PDB file of C-alpha atoms and ligand atoms in Angstrom:
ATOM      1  CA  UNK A   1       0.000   0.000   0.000  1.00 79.00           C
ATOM      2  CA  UNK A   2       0.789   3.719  -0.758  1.00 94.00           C
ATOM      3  CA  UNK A   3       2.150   5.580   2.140  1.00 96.00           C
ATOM      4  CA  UNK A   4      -0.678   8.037   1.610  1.00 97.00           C
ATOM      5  CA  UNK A   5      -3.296   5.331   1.695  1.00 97.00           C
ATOM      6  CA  UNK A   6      -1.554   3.918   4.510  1.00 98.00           C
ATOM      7  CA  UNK A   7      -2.086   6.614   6.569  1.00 98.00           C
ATOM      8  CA  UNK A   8      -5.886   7.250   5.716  1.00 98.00           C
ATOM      9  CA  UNK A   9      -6.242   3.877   6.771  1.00 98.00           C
ATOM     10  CA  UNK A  10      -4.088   4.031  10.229  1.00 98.00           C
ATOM     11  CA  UNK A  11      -6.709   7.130  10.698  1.00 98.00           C
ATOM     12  CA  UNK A  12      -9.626   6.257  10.325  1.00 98.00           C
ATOM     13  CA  UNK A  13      -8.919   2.898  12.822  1.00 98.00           C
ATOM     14  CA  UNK A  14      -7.498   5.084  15.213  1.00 98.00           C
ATOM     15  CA  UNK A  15     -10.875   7.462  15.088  1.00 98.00           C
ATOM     16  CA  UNK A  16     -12.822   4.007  15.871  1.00 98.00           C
ATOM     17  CA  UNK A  17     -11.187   3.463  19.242  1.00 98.00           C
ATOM     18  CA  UNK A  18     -13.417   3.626  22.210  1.00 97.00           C
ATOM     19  CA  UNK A  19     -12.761   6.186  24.936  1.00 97.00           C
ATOM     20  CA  UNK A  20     -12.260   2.810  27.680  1.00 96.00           C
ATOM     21  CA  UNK A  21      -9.992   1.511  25.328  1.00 97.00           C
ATOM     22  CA  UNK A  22      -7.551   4.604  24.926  1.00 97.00           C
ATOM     23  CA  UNK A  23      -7.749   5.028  28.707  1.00 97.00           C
ATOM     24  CA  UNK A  24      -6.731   1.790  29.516  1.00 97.00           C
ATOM     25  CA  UNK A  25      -3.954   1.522  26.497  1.00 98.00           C
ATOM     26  CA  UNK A  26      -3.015   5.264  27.894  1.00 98.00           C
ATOM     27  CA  UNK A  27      -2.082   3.901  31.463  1.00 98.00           C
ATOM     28  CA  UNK A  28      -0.199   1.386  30.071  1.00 98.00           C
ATOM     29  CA  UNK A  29       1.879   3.372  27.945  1.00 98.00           C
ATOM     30  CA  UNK A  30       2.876   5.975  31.275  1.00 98.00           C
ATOM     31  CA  UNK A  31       3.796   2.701  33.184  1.00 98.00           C
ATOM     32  CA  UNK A  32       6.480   1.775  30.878  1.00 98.00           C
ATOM     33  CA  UNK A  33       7.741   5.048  29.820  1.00 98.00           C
ATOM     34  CA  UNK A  34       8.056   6.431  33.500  1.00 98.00           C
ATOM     35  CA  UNK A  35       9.565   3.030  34.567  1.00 98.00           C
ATOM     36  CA  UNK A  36      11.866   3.075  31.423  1.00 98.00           C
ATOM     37  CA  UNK A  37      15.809   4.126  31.898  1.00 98.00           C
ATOM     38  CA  UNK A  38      14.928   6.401  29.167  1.00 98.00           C
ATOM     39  CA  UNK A  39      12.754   8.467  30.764  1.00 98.00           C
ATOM     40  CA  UNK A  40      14.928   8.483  34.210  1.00 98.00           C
ATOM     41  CA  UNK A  41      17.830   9.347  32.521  1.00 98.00           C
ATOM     42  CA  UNK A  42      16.584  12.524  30.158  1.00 98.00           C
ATOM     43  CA  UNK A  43      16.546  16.180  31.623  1.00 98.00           C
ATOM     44  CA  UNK A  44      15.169  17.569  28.608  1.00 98.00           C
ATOM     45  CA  UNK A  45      12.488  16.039  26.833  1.00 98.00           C
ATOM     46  CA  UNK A  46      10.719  16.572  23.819  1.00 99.00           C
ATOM     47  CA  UNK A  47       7.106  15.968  23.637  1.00 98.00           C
ATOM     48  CA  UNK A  48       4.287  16.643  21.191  1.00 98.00           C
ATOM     49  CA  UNK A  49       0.773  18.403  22.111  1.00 98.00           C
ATOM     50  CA  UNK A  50      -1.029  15.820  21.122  1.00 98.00           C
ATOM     51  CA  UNK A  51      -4.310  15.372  18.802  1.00 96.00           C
ATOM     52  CA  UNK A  52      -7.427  13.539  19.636  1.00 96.00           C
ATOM     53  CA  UNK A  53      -6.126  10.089  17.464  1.00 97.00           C
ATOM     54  CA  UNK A  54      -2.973  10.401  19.217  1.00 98.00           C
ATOM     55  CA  UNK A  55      -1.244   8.503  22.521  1.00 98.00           C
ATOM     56  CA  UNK A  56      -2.031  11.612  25.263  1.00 98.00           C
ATOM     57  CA  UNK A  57       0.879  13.119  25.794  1.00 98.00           C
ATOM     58  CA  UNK A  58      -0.698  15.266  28.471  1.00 98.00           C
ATOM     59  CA  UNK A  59       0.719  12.842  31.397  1.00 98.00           C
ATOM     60  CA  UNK A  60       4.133  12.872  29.967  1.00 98.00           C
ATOM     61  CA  UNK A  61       4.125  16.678  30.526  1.00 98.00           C
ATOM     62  CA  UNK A  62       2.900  16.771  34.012  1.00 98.00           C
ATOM     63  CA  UNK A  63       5.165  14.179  35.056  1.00 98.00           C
ATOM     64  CA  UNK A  64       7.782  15.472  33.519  1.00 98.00           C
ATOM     65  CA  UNK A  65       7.514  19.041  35.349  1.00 98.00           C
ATOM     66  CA  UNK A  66       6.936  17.376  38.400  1.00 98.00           C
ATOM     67  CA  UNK A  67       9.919  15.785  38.155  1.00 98.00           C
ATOM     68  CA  UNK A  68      11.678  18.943  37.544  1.00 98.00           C
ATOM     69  CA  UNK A  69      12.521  17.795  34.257  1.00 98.00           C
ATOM     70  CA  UNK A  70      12.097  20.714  31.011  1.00 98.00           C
ATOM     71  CA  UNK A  71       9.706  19.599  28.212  1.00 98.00           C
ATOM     72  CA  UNK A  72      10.358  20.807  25.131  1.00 98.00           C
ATOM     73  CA  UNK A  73       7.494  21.326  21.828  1.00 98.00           C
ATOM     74  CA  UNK A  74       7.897  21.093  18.637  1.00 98.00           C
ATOM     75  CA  UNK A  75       6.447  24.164  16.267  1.00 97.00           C
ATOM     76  CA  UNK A  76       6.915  23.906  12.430  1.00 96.00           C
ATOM     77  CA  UNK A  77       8.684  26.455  10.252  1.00 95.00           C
ATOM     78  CA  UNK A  78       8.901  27.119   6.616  1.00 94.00           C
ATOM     79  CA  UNK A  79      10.769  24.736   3.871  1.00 95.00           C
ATOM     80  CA  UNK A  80       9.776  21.471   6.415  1.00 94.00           C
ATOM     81  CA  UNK A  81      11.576  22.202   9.293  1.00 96.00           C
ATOM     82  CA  UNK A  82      11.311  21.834  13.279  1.00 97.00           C
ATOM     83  CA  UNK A  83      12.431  23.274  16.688  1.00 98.00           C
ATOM     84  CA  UNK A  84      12.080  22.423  19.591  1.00 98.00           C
ATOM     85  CA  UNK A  85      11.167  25.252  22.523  1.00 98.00           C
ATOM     86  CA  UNK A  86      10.261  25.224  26.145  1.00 98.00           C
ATOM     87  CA  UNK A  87       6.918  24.318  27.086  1.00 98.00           C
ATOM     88  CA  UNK A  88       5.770  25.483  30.721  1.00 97.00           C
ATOM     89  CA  UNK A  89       2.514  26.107  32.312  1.00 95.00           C
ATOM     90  CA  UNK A  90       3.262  29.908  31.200  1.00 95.00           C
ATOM     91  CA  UNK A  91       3.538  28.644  27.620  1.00 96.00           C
ATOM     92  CA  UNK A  92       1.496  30.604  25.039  1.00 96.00           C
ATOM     93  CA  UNK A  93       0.052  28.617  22.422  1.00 97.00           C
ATOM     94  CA  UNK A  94      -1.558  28.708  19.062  1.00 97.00           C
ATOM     95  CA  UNK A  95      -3.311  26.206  16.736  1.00 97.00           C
ATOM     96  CA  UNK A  96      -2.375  25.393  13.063  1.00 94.00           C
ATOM     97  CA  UNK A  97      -4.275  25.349  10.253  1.00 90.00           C
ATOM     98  CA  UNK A  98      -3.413  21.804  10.512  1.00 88.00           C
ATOM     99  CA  UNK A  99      -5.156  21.756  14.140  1.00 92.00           C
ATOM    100  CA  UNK A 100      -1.781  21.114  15.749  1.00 94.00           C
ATOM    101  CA  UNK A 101      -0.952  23.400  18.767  1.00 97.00           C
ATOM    102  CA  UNK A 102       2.219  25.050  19.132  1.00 97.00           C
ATOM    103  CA  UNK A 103       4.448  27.471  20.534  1.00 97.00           C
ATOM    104  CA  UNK A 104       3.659  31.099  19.930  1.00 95.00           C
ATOM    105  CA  UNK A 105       6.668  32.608  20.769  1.00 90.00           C
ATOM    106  CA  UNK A 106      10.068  31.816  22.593  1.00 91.00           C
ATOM    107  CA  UNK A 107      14.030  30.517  21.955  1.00 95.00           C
ATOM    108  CA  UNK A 108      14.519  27.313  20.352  1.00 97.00           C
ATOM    109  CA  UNK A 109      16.485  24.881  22.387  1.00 98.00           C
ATOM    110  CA  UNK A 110      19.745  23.267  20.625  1.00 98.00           C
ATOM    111  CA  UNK A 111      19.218  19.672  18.998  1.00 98.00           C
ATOM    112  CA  UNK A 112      21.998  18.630  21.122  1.00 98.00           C
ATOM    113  CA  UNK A 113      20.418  19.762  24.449  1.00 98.00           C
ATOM    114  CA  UNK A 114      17.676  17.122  24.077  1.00 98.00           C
ATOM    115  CA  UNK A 115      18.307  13.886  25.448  1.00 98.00           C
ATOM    116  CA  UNK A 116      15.344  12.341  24.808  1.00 99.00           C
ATOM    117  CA  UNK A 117      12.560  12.376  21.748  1.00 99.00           C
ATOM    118  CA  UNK A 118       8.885  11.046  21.887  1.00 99.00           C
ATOM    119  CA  UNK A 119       8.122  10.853  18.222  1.00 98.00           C
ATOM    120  CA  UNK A 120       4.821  10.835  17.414  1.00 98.00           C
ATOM    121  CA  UNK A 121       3.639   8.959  14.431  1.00 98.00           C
ATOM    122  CA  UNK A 122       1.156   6.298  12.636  1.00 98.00           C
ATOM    123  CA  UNK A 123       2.859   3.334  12.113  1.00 98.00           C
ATOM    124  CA  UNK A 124       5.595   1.122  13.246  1.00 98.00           C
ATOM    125  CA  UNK A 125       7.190  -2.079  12.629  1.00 98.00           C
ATOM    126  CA  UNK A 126       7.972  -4.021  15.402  1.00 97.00           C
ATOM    127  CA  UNK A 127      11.330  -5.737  14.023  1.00 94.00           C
ATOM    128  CA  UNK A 128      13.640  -2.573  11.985  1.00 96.00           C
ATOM    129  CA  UNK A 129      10.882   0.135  14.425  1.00 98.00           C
ATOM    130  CA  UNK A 130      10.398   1.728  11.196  1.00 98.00           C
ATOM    131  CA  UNK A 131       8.090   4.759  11.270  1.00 98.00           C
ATOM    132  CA  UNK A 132       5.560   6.267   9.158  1.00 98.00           C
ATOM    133  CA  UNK A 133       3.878   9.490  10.763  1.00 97.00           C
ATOM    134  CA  UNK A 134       1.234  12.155   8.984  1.00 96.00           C
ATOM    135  CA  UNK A 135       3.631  12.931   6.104  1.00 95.00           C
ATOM    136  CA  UNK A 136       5.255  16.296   6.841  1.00 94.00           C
ATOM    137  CA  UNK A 137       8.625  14.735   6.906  1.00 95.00           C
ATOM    138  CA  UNK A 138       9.693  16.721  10.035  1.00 98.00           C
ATOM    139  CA  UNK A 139      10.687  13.908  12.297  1.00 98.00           C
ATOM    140  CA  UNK A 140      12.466  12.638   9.486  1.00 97.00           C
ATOM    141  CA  UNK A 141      14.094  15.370   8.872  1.00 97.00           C
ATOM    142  CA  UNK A 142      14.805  16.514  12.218  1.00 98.00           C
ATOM    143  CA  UNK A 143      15.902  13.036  13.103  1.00 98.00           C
ATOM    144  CA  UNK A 144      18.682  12.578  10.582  1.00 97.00           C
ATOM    145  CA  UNK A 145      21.693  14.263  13.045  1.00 98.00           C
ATOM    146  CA  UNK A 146      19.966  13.845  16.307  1.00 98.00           C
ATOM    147  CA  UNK A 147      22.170  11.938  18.745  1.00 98.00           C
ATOM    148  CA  UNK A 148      19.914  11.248  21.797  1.00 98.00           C
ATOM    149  CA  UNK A 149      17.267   8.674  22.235  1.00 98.00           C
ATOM    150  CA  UNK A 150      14.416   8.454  19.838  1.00 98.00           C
ATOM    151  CA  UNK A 151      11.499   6.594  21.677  1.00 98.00           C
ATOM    152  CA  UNK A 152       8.051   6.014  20.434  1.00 98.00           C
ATOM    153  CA  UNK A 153       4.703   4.966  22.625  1.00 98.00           C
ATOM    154  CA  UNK A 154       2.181   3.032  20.375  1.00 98.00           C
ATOM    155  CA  UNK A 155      -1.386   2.206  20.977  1.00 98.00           C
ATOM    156  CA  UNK A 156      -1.274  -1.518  19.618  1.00 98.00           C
ATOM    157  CA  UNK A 157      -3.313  -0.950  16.648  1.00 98.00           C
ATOM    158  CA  UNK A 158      -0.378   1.461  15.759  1.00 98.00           C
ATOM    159  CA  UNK A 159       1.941  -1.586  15.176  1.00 98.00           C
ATOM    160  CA  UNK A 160       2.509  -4.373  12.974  1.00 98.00           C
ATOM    161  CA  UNK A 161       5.657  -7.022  12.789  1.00 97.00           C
ATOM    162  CA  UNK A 162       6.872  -5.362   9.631  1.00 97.00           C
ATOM    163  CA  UNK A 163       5.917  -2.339   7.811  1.00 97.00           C
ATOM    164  CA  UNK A 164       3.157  -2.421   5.474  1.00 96.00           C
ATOM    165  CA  UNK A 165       3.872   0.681   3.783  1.00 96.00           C
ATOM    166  CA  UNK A 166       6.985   1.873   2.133  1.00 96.00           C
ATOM    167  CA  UNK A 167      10.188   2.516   3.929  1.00 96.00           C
ATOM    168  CA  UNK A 168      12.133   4.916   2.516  1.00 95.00           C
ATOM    169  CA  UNK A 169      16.066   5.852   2.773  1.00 95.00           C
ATOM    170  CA  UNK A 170      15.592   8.937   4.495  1.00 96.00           C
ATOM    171  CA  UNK A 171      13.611   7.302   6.821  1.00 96.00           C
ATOM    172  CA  UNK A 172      14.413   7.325  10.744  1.00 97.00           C
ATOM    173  CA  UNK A 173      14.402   4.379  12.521  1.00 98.00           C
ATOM    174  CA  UNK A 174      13.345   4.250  16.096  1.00 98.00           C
ATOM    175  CA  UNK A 175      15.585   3.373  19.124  1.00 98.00           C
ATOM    176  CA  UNK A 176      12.885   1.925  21.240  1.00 98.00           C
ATOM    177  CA  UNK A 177       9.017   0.814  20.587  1.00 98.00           C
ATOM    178  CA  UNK A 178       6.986   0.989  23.527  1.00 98.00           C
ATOM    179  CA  UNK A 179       3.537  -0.663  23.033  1.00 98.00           C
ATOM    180  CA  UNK A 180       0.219  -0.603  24.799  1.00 98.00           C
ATOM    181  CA  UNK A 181      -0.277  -4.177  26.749  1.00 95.00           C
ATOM    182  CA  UNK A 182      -3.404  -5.801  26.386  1.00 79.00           C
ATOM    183  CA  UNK A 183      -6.155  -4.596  28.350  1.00 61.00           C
ATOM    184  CA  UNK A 184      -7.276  -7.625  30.037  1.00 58.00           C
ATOM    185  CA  UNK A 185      -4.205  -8.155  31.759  1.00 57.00           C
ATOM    186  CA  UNK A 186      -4.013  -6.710  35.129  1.00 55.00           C
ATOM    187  CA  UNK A 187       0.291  -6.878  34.922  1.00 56.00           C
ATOM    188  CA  UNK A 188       0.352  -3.427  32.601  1.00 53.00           C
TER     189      UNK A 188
HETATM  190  N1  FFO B   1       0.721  16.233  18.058  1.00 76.17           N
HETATM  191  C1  FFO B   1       1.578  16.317  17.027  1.00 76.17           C
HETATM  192  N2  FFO B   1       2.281  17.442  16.845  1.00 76.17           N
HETATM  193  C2  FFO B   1       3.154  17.528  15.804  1.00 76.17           C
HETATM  194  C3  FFO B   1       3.329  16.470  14.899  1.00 76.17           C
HETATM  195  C4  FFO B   1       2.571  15.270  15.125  1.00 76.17           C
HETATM  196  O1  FFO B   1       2.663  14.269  14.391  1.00 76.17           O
HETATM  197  N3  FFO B   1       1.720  15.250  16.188  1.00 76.17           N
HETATM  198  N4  FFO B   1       4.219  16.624  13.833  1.00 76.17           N
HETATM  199  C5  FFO B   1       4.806  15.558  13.157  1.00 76.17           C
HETATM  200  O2  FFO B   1       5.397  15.704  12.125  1.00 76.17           O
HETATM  201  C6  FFO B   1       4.582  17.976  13.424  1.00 76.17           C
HETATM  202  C7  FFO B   1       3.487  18.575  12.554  1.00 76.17           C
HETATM  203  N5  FFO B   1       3.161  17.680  11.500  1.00 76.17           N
HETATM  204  C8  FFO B   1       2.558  17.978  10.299  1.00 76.17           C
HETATM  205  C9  FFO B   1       2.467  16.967   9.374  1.00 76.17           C
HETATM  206  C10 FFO B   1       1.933  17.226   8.129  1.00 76.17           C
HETATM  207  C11 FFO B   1       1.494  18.489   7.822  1.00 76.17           C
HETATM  208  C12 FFO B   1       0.971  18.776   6.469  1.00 76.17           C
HETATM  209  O3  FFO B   1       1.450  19.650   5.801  1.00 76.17           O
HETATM  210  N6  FFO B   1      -0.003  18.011   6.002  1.00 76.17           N
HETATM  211  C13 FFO B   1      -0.567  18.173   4.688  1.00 76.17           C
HETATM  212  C14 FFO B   1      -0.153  17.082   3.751  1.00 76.17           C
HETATM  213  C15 FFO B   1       1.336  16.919   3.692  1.00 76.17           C
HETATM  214  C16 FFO B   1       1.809  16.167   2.487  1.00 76.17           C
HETATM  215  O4  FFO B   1       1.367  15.006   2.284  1.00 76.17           O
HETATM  216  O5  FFO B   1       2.618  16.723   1.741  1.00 76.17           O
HETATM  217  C17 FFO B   1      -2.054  18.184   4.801  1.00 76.17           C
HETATM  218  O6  FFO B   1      -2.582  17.649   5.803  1.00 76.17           O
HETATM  219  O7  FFO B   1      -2.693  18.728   3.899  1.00 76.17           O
HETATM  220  C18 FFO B   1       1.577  19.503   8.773  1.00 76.17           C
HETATM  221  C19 FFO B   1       2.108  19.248  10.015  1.00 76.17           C
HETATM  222  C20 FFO B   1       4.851  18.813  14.628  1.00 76.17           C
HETATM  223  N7  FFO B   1       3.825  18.696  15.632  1.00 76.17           N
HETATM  224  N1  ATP B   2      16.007  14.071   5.523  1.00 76.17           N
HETATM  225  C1  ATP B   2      15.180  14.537   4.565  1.00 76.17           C
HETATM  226  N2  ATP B   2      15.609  15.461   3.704  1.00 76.17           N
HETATM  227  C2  ATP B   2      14.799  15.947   2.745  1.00 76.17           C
HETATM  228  N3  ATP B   2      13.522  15.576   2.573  1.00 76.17           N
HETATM  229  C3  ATP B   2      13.030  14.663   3.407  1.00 76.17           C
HETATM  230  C4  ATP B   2      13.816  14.096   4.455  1.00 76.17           C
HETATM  231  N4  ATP B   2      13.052  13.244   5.141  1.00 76.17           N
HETATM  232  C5  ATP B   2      11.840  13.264   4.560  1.00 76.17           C
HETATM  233  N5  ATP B   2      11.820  14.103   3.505  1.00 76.17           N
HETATM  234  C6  ATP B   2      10.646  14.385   2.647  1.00 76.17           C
HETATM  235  O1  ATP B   2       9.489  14.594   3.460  1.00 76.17           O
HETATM  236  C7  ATP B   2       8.331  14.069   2.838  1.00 76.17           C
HETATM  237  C8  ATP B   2       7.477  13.301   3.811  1.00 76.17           C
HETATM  238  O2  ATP B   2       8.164  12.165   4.302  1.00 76.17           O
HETATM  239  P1  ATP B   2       7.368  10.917   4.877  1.00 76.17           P
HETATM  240  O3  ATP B   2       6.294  10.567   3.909  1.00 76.17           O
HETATM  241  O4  ATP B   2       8.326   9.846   5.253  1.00 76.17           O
HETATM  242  O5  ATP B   2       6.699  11.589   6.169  1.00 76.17           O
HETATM  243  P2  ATP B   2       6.385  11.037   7.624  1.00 76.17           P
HETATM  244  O6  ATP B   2       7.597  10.396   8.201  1.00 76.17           O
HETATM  245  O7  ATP B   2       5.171  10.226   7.517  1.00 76.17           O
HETATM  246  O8  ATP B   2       6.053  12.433   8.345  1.00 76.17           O
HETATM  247  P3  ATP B   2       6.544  13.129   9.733  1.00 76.17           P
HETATM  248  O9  ATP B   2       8.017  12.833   9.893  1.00 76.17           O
HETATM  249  O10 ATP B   2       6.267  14.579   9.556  1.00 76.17           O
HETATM  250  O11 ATP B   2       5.721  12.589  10.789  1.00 76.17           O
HETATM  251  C9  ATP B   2       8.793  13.200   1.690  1.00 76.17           C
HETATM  252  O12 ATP B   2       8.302  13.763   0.510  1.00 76.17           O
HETATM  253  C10 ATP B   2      10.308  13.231   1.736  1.00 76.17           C
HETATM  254  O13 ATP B   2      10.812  13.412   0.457  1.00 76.17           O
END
């Protein structure tokens, strides 16, 4: 299948998820990444705002401030591009024309400063954790000289055992796949 295809598809299953069902995949997903060495390690973290489809990021970024760590969001910029800048409860935001919030204002934070990344995406493949996300390229691009950890949490309809789109060269692969347990098993 088309990557474009692909990703209409990987929307409209996430849209059919039930609100128990994202809770309960949700909770999972903060177990392992608070418990991860990932997580304990990274001072600066960068974290999405995330959309209604999307693993809620909105945990991350409480725990992360209350463990005095700084959270970092990405906003967009001409010809593709990313930065990252400080997100606290002071933050102004505004929303895209894509829906997406972002920063308003503020000083981007050097690539090298982050330690870790939460990349937000689609897709993934369990074995190479290839990624396919909503088609901006920004991760990708942002990605391709970053030298920290790139994790990514997955609800499990987000992931398959190899990709069943098209991976491409300039394609990032993933350090670490973190993935929603089952539901009916109390051990999450
Ligand atoms: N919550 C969240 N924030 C995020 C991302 C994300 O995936 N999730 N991003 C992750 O990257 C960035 C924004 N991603 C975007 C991805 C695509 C387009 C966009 O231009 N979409 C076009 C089609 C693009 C194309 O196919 O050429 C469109 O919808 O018309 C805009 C922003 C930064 N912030
Ligand atoms: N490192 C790069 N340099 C230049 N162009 C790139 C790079 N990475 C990706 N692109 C371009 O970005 C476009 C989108 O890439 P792709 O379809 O892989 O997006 P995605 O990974 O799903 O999106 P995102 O990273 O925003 O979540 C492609 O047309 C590709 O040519």
């Amino acid at each position: 299948m088309e990557k474009k295809a692909f990703r209409q598809q990987q929307i409209q299953r996430l849209s059919q998820m039930t609100a128990e069902e994202r809770v309960a995949q949700n909770l999972s997903l903060q177990n392992q990444l608070f418990t991860s060495t990932a997580w304990q390690q990274a001072q600066i973290v960068a974290i999405t705002i995330s959309s209604a489809i999307e693993v809620d990021t909105r945990p991350f970024v409480k725990r992360a401030w209350d463990e005095g760590k700084t959270v970092v969001i990405p906003k967009t910029l001409p010809h593709r591009q990313m930065a990252f800048y400080p997100y606290t409860d002071a933050s102004q935001l505004t929303r895209t024309k894509f829906g997406i919030l972002e920063p308003a204002d503020g000083t981007p934070v050097a690539k090298q400063a982050i330690d870790l990344i939460l990349v937000p995406g689609l897709g993934y493949s369990r074995t190479e954790c290839a990624r396919i996300g909503f088609g901006g390229g920004y991760y990708d691009r942002y990605l391709a000289d970053f030298t920290g950890v790139k994790l990514t949490l997955a609800y499990r309809q987000m992931v398959f055992d190899h990709p069943e789109w098209p991976v491409d060269e300039f394609d990032i692969l993933l350090d670490q796949l973190l993935v929603a347990k089952d539901d009916n098993n109390e051990h999450n």
